[in-house]
Short mmCIF file of C-alpha atoms in Angstrom, two decimals:
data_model
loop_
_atom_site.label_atom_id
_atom_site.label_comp_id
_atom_site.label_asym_id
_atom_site.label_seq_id
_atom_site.Cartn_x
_atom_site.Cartn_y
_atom_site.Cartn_z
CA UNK A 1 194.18 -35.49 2.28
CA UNK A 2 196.86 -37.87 4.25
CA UNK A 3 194.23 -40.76 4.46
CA UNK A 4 191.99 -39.32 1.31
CA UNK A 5 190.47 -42.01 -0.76
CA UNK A 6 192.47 -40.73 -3.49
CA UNK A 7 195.89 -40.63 -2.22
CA UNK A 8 198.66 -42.08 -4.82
CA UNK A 9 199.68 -44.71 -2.47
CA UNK A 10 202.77 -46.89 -3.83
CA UNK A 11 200.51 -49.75 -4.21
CA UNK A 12 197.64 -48.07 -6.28
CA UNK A 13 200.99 -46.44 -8.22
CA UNK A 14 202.30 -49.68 -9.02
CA UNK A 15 198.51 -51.35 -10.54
CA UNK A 16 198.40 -47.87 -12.43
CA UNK A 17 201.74 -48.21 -13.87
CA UNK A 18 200.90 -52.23 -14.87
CA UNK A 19 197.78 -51.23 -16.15
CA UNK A 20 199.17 -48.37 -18.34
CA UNK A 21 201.71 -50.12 -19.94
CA UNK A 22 199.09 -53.18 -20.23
CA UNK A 23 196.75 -50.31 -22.78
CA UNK A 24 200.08 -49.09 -24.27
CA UNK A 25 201.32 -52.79 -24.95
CA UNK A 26 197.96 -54.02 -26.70
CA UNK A 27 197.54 -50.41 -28.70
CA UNK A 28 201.28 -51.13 -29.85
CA UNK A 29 200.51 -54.69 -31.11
CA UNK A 30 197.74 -53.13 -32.98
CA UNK A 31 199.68 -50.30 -34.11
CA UNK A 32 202.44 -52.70 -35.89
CA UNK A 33 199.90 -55.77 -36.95
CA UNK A 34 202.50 -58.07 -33.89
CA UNK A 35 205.33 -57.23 -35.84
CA UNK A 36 206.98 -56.15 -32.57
CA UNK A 37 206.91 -59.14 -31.26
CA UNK A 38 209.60 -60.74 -33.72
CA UNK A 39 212.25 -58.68 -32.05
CA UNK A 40 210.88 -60.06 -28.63
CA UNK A 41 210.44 -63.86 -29.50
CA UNK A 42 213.34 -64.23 -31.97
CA UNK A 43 213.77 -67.95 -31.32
CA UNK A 44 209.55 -68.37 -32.43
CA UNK A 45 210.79 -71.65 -33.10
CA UNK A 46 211.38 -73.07 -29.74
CA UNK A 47 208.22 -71.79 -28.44
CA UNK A 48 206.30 -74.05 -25.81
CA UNK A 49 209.88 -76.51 -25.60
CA UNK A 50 210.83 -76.16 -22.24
CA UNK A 51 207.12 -78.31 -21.87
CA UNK A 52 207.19 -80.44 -25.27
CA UNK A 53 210.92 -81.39 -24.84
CA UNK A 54 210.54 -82.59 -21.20
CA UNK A 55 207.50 -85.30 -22.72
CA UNK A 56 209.75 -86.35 -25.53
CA UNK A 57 212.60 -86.92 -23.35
CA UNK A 58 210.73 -89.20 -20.64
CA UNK A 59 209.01 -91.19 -23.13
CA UNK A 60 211.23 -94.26 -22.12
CA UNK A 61 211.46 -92.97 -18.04
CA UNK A 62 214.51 -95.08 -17.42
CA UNK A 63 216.59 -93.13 -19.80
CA UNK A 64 215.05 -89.72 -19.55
CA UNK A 65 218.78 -88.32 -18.60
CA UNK A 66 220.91 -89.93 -21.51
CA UNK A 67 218.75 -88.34 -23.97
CA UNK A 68 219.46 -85.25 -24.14
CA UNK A 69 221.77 -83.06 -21.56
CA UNK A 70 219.06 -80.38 -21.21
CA UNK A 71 217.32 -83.76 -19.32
CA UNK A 72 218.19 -82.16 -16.73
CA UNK A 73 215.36 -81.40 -13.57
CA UNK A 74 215.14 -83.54 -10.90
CA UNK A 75 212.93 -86.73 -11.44
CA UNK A 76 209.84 -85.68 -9.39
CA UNK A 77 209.62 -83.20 -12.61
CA UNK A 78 209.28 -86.21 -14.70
CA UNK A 79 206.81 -87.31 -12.85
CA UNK A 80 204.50 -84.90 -13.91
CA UNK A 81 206.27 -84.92 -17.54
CA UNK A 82 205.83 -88.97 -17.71
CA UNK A 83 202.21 -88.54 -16.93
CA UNK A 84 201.44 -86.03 -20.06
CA UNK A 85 203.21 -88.31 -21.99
CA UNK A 86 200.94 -90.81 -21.63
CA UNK A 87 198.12 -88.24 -22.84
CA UNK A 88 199.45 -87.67 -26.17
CA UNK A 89 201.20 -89.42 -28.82
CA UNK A 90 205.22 -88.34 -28.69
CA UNK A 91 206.30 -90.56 -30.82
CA UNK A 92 206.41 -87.62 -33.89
CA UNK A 93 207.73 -85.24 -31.41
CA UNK A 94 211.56 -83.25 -31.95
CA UNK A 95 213.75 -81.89 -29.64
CA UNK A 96 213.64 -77.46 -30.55
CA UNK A 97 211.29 -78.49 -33.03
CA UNK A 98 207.60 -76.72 -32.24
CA UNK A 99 206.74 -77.82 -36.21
CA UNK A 100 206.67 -81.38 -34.79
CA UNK A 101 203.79 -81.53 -32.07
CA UNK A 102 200.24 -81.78 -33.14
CA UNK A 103 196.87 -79.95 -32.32
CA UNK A 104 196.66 -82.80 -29.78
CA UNK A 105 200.02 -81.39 -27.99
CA UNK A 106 198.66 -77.70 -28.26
CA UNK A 107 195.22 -78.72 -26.71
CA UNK A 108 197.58 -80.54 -23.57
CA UNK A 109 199.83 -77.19 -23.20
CA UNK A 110 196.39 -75.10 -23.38
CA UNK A 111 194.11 -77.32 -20.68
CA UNK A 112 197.88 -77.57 -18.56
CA UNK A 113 197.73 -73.87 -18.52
CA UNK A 114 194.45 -72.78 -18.13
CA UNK A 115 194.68 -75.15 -14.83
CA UNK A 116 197.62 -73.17 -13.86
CA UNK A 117 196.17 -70.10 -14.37
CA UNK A 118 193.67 -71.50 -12.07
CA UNK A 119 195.79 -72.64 -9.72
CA UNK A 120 197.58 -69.18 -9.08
CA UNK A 121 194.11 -67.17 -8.49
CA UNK A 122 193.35 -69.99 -6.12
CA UNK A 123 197.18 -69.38 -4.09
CA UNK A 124 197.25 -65.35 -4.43
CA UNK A 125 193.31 -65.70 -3.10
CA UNK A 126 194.50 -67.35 -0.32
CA UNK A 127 197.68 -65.54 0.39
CA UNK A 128 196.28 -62.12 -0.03
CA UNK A 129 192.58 -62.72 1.24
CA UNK A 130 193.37 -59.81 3.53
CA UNK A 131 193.18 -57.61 0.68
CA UNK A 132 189.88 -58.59 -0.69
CA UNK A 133 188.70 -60.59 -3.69
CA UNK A 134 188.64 -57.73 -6.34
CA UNK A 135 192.14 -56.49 -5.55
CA UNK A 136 193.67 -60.37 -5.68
CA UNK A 137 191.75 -60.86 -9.05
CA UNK A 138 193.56 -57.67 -10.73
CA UNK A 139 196.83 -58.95 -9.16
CA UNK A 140 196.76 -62.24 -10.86
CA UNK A 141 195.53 -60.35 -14.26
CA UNK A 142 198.21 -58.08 -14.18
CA UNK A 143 200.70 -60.41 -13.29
CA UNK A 144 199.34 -62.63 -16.68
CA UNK A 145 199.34 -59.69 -19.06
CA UNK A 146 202.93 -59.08 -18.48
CA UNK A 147 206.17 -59.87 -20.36
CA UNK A 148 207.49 -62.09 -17.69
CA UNK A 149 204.44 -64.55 -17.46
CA UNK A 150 203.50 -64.33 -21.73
CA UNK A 151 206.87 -64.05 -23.43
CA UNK A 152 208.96 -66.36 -20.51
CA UNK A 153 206.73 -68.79 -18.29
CA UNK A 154 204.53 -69.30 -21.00
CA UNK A 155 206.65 -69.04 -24.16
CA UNK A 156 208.63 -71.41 -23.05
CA UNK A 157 206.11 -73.85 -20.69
CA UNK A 158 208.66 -74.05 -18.39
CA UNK A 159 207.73 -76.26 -14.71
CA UNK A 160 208.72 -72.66 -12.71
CA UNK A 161 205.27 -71.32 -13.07
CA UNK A 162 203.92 -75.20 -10.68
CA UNK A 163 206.79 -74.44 -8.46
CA UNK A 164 205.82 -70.48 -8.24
CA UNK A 165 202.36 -72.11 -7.83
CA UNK A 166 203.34 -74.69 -5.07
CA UNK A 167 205.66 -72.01 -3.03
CA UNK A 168 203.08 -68.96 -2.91
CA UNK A 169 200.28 -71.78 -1.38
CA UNK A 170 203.37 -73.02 1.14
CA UNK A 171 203.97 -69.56 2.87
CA UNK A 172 199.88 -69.42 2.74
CA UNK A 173 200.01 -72.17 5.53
CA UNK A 174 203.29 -72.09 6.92
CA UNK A 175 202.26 -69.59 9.61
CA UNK A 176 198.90 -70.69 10.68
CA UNK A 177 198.24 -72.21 14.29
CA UNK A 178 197.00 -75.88 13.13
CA UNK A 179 199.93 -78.09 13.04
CA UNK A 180 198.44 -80.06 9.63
CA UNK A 181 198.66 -76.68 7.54
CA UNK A 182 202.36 -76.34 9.05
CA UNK A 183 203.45 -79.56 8.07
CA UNK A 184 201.86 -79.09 4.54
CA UNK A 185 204.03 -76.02 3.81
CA UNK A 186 206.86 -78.34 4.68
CA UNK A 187 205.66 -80.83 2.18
CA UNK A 188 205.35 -78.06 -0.56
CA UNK A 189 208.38 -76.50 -0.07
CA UNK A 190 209.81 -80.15 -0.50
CA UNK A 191 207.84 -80.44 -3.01
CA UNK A 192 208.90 -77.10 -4.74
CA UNK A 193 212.73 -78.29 -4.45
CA UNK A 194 211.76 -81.45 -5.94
CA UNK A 195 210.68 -79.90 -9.25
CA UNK A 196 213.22 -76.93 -9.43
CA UNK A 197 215.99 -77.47 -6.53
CA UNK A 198 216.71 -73.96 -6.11
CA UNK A 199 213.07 -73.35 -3.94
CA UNK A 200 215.25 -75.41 -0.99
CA UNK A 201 216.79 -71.70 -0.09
CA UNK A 202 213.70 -70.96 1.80
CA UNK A 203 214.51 -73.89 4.71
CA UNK A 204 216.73 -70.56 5.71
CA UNK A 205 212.99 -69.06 7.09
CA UNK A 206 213.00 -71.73 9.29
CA UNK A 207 215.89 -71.67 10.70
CA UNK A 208 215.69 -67.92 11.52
CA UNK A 209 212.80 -68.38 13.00
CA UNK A 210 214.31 -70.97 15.25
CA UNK A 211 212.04 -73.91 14.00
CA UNK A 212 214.34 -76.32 13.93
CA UNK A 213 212.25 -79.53 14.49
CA UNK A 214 210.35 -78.02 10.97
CA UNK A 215 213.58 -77.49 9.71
CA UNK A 216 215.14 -80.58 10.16
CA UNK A 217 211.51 -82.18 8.81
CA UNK A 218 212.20 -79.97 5.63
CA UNK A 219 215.44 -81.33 5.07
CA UNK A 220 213.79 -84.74 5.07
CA UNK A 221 211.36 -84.32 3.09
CA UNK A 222 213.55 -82.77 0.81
CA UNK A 223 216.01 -85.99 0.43
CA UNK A 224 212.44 -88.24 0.20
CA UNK A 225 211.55 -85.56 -2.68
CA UNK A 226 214.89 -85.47 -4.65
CA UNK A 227 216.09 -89.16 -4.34
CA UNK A 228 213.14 -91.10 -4.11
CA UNK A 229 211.72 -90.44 -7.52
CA UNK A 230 215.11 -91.92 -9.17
CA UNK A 231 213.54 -95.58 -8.76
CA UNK A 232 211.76 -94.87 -11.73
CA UNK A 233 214.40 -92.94 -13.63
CA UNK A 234 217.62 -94.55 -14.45
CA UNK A 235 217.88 -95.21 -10.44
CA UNK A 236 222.18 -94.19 -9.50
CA UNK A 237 222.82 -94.13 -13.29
CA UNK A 238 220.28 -91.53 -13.58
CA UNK A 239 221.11 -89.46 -10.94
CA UNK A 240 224.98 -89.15 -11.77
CA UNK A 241 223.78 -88.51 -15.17
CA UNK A 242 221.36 -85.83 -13.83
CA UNK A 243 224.33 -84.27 -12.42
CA UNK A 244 226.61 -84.36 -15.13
CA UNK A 245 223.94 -82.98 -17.57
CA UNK A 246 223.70 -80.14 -15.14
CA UNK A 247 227.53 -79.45 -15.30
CA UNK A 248 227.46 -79.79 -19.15
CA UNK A 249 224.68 -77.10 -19.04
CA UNK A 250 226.59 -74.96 -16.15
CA UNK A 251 230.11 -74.85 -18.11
CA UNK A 252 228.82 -72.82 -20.88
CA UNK A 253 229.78 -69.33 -21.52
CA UNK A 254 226.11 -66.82 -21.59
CA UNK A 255 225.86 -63.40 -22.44
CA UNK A 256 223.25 -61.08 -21.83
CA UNK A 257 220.64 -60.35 -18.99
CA UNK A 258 219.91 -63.49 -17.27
CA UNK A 259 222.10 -63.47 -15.20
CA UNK A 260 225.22 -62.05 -13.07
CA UNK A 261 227.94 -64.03 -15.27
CA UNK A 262 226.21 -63.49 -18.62
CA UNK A 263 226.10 -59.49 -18.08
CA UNK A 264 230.09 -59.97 -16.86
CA UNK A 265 230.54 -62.11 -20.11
CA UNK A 266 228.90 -59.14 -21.93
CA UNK A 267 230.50 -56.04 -20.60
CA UNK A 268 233.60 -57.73 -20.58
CA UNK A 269 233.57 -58.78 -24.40
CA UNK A 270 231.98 -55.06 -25.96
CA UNK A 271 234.07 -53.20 -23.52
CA UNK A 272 236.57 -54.20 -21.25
CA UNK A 273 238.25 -57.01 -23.20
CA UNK A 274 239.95 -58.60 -20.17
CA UNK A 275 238.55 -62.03 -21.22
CA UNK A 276 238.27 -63.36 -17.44
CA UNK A 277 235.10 -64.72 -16.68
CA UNK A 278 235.57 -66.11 -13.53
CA UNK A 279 235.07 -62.72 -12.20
CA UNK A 280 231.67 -63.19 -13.17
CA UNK A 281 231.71 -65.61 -10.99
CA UNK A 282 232.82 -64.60 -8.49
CA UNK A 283 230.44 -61.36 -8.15
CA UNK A 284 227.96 -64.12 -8.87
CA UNK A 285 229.51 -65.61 -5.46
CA UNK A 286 229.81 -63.01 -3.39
CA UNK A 287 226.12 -61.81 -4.53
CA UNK A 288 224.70 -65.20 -3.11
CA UNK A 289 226.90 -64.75 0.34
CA UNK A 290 224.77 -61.18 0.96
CA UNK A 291 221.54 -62.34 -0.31
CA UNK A 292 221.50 -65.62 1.62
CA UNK A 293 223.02 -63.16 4.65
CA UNK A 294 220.03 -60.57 3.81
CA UNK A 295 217.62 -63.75 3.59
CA UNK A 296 218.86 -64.00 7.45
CA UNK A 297 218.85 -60.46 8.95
CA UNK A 298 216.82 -58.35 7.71
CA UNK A 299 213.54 -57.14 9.26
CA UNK A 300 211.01 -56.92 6.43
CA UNK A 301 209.64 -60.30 5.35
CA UNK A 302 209.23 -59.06 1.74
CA UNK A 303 212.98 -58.11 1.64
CA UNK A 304 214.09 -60.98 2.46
CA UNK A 305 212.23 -63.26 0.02
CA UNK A 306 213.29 -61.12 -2.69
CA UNK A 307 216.97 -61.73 -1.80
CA UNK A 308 216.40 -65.18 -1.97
CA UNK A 309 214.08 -65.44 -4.80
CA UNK A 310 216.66 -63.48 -6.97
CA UNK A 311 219.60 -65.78 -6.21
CA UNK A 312 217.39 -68.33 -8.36
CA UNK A 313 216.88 -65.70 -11.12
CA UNK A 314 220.73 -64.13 -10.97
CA UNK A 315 223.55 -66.36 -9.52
CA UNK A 316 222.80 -69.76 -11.45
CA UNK A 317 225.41 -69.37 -14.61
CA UNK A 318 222.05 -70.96 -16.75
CA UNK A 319 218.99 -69.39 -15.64
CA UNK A 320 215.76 -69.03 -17.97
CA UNK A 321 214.29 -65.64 -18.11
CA UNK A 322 211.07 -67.73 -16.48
CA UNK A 323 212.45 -67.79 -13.25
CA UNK A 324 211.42 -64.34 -12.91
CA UNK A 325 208.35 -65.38 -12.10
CA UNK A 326 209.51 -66.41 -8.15
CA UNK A 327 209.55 -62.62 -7.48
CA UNK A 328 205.38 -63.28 -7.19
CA UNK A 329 205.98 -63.78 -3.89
CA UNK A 330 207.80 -61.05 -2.39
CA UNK A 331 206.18 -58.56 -4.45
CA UNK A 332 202.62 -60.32 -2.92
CA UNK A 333 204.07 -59.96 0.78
CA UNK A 334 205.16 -55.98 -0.74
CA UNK A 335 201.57 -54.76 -1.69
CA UNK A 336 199.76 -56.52 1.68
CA UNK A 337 201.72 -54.67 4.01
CA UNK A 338 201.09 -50.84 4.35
CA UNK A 339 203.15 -48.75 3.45
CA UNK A 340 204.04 -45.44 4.02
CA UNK A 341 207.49 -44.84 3.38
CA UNK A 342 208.93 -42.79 0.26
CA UNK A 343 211.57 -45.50 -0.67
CA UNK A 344 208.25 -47.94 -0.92
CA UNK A 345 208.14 -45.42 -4.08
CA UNK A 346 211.05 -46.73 -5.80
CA UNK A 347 210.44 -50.69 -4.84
CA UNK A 348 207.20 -50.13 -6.31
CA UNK A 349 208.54 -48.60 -9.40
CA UNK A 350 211.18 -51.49 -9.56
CA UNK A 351 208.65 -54.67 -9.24
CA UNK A 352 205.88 -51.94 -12.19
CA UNK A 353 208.99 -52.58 -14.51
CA UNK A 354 209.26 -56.47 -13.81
CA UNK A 355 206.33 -57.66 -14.21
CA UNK A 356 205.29 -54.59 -16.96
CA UNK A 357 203.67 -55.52 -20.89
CA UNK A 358 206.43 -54.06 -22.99
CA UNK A 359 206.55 -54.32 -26.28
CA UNK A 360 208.62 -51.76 -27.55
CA UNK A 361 212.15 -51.13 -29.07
CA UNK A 362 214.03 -48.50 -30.03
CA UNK A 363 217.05 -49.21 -32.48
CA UNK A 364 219.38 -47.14 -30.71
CA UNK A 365 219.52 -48.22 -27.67
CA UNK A 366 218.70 -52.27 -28.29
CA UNK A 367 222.14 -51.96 -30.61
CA UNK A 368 223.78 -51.10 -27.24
CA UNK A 369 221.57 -53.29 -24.99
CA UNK A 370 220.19 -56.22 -27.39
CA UNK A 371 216.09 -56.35 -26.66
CA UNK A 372 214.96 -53.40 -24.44
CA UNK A 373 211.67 -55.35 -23.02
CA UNK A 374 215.18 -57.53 -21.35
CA UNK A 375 216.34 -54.57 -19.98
CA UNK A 376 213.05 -53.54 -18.50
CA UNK A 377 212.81 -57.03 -16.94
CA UNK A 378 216.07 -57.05 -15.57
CA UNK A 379 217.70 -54.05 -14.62
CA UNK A 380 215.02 -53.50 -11.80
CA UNK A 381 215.63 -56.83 -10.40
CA UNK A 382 219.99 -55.67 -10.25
CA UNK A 383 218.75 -52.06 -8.94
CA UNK A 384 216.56 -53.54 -6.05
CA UNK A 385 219.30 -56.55 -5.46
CA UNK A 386 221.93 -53.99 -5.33
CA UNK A 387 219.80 -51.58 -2.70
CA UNK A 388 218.79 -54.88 -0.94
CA UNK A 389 222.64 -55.49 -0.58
CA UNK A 390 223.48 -52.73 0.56
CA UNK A 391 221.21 -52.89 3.29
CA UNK A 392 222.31 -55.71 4.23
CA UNK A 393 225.60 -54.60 4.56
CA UNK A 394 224.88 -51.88 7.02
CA UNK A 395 222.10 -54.23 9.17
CA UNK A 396 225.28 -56.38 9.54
CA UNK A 397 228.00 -54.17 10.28
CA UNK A 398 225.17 -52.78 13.26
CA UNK A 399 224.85 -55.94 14.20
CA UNK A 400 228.50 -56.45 14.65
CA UNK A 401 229.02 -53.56 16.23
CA UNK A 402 225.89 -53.67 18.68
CA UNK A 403 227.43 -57.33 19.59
CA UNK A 404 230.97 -56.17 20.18
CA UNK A 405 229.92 -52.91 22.39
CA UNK A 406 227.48 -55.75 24.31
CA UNK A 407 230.66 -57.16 24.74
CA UNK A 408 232.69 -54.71 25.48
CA UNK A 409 229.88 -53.85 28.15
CA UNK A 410 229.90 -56.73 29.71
#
C-alpha cells in the first residue's frame, strides 16, 4: 500500500539501518572481548584530551595561548574551560597524558557529559517536536550509540558537541514570530562562533533570506563574542598568539580522512607521487566556493546546511573527526520533512553510514584504506558533498541562464 503503515519509507530505512548496525556493533564487541576497538582507538592514550588539555592549559587564564600551540579556540571556550578548572585540582595534570588526571577529573568529564547528553534531547525535542516525543528520543539514542558521537565527540571531549548543542537550539527559534526567540538565535549563533569560529558560516541564512538588520546584529554579536573575552586572556598578546597557534596548527602536512587536503596528501604519497600539496588545497578551495554558493541557492533547507556544515568537517587543513557531529542538524531538518523521492533513498543511506556503530575491520582492505569504521564515516559525507556540488552547479548555471534570457527578453 502507497500510504500503508508499513511502507519502507527512507526515514524508517535509515533508524533500521542505525539500529542494525547498533545490534551488530554490541554482538561484535562481545564476540572479540573489545579487542576491536584497539584498531579503532589506537591513540587510547589521548583519550578525553581535547577536554583535560583545555583545563590544564587555562590554569593561569592570562597565558592560556603561550602554553601550548594546540591553545588554540577562541577565549569564550576558556571561559567554560577556566570555570572546570576551578572544580578540580590541575595542578598533577599533563598535556596527552590521560595517566595524569584523577577519579576527580573522570567524575567532571562524566557529570559534563551526562549534562550534554541532556542538553541535546532537550534541543532535538524542541527542534523536532513535530515528530513526536518517541521518535526524537530514538533520534538522540541513535545518534549516541554511534561511532561519530562514542569514538570522536566523546573520545576526545572535544567543545563541538556545546556548539552542536547551542546551533541545533538556534535554528529552533530563529524562525518563530516573537522577536525575543529571534534575537536569541542570534545570540547562539554568536555564541556558537565564539566557541568554535567556523558556526559563523550560517550568518549566510540570513542574508538569503534578506534579514539584514539580523544579519548585521549577528555580525555584532559575533565581534562582542570573539574579542571581548580576550580581557581575561592575554588581552592583544593573546589574541595574536591565538592566531599564530592556529597557523602553527594549519601548516602541518595530514593524511588520511579528515579532510580534503589530508586524502590529497594520501593519494598523492601511495599513488601518484607528484608531491604537490597545494592542490589539496586548492580542491579544498574551490570545494568551499560551491558549498558556500550551494549554502546560497539551493531550495531544500536540509541541503543547504549540509553544505555548510561539511565545509567545517572537510576544508579546514586540521579538522578533528568530532566535527562530524554538525551534520545533526541537517540530517534533523532531512528526517522532518516528508519525503517521497527515490534519491531521498541514497541521502538516507549516506547520513545510516555517518552516524552508524561500526566496529569492524577487515585486513585487506584497512591495509589499503587505514581503519574502515574512517571510511564508513567519511566517504558518505565526500559522496553526498560531491552530489550536493553538483547540484549546485546546475541550479547555478539555470540561474544564469534564466537571468541572461530575462535579459535578453527585456
Amino acid at each position: 500500500m502507497k500510504n500503508g503503515r508499513y511502507k519502507l519509507t527512507p526515514k524508517r530505512f535509515l533508524f533500521m539501518y542505525l539500529v542494525i548496525s547498533m545490534i551488530l556493533g554490541m554482538y561484535y564487541l562481545c564476540y572479540t572481548g573489545g579487542e576491536c576497538l584497539k584498531l579503532i582507538l589506537q591513540e587510547a592514550d589521548f583519550c578525553f584530551m581535547d577536554f583535560f588539555n583545555h583545563i590544564y592549559y587555562v590554569k593561569e587564564p592570562q597565558c592560556v595561548y603561550d602554553v601550548n600551540f594546540n591553545a588554540c579556540f577562541p577565549p569564550l571556550a576558556y571561559m567554560l574551560y577556566w570555570l572546570l578548572s576551578r572544580m578540580i585540582p590541575v595542578d598533577g595534570l599533563a598535556i596527552n597524558d590521560a595517566s595524569s588526571f584523577t577519579s576527580y577529573g573522570i567524575l567532571l568529564f562524566c557529570i559534563y557529559h551526562i549534562l550534554m547528553g541532556i542538553l541535546f534531547y532537550a534541543v532535538i525535542s524542541g527542534l523536532l517536536k513535530s515528530c513526536g516525543e518517541k521518535f526524537c528520543l530514538l533520534f538522540t539514542l541513535l545518534i549516541c550509540v554511534s561511532n561519530v558521537f562514542i569514538f570522536s565527540v566523546v573520545w576526545t571531549g572535544n567543545a563541538a558537541l556545546l556548539a552542536c548543542i547551542v546551533l541545533l537550539k538556534a535554528f529552533e527559534l530563529r524562525d518563530r514570530e516573537d522577536k525575543r526567540s529571534r534575537e536569541l538565535a542570534l545570540l547562539l549563533i554568536a555564541a556558537a562562533a565564539g566557541l568554535k569560529i567556523y558556526p559563523a558560516l550560517f550568518g549566510i541564512f540570513y542574508l538569503k533570506e534578506k534579514r539584514y538588520r539580523e544579519a548585521v546584529r549577528l555580525i555584532i554579536y559575533g565581534i562582542v563574542f570573539f574579542f571581548v573575552p580576550f580581557v581575561f586572556f592575554g588581552g592583544v598578546h593573546g589574541l595574536f598568539q591565538m592566531l599564530k597557534n592556529q597557523q602553527q596548527l594549519h601548516s602541518v602536512v595530514y593524511y588520511g580522512w579528515r579532510n580534503i587536503q589530508a586524502v590529497w596528501n594520501q593519494m598523492d604519497n601511495r599513488f601518484l607521487m607528484m608531491n604537490m600539496p597545494i592542490i589539496g588545497k586548492i580542491l579544498a578551495g574551490l570545494y568551499a566556493v560551491i558549498a558556500m554558493t550551494g549554502g546560497w541557492i539551493l531550495e531544500d533547507k536540509w541541503k543547504r546546511l549540509f553544505l555548510l556544515c561539511s565545509i567545517m568537517i572537510v576544508v579546514p587543513s586540521w579538522s578533528g573527526s568530532y566535527t562530524i557531529i554538525y551534520l545533526v542538524l541537517p540530517l534533523a531538518y532531512f528526517l522532518s520533512g516528508l519525503r517521497e523521492q527515490k534519491t531521498d533513498y541514497v541521502y538516507a543511506t549516506l547520513f545510516a553510514m555517518m552516524f552508524s556503530f561500526f566496529v569492524w575491520n577487515i585486513p585487506a582492505i584497512t591495509d589499503l584504506t587505514g581503519d574502515l569504521s574512517w571510511v564508513v564515516r567519511y566517504v558518505p559525507i565526500y559522496m553526498m558533498g560531491v552530489m550536493l556540488a553538483v547540484e549546485t552547479i546546475i541550479a547555478g548555471c539555470h540561474l544564469f541562464l534564466d537571468g541572461k534570457l530575462i535579459r535578453i527578453k527585456s
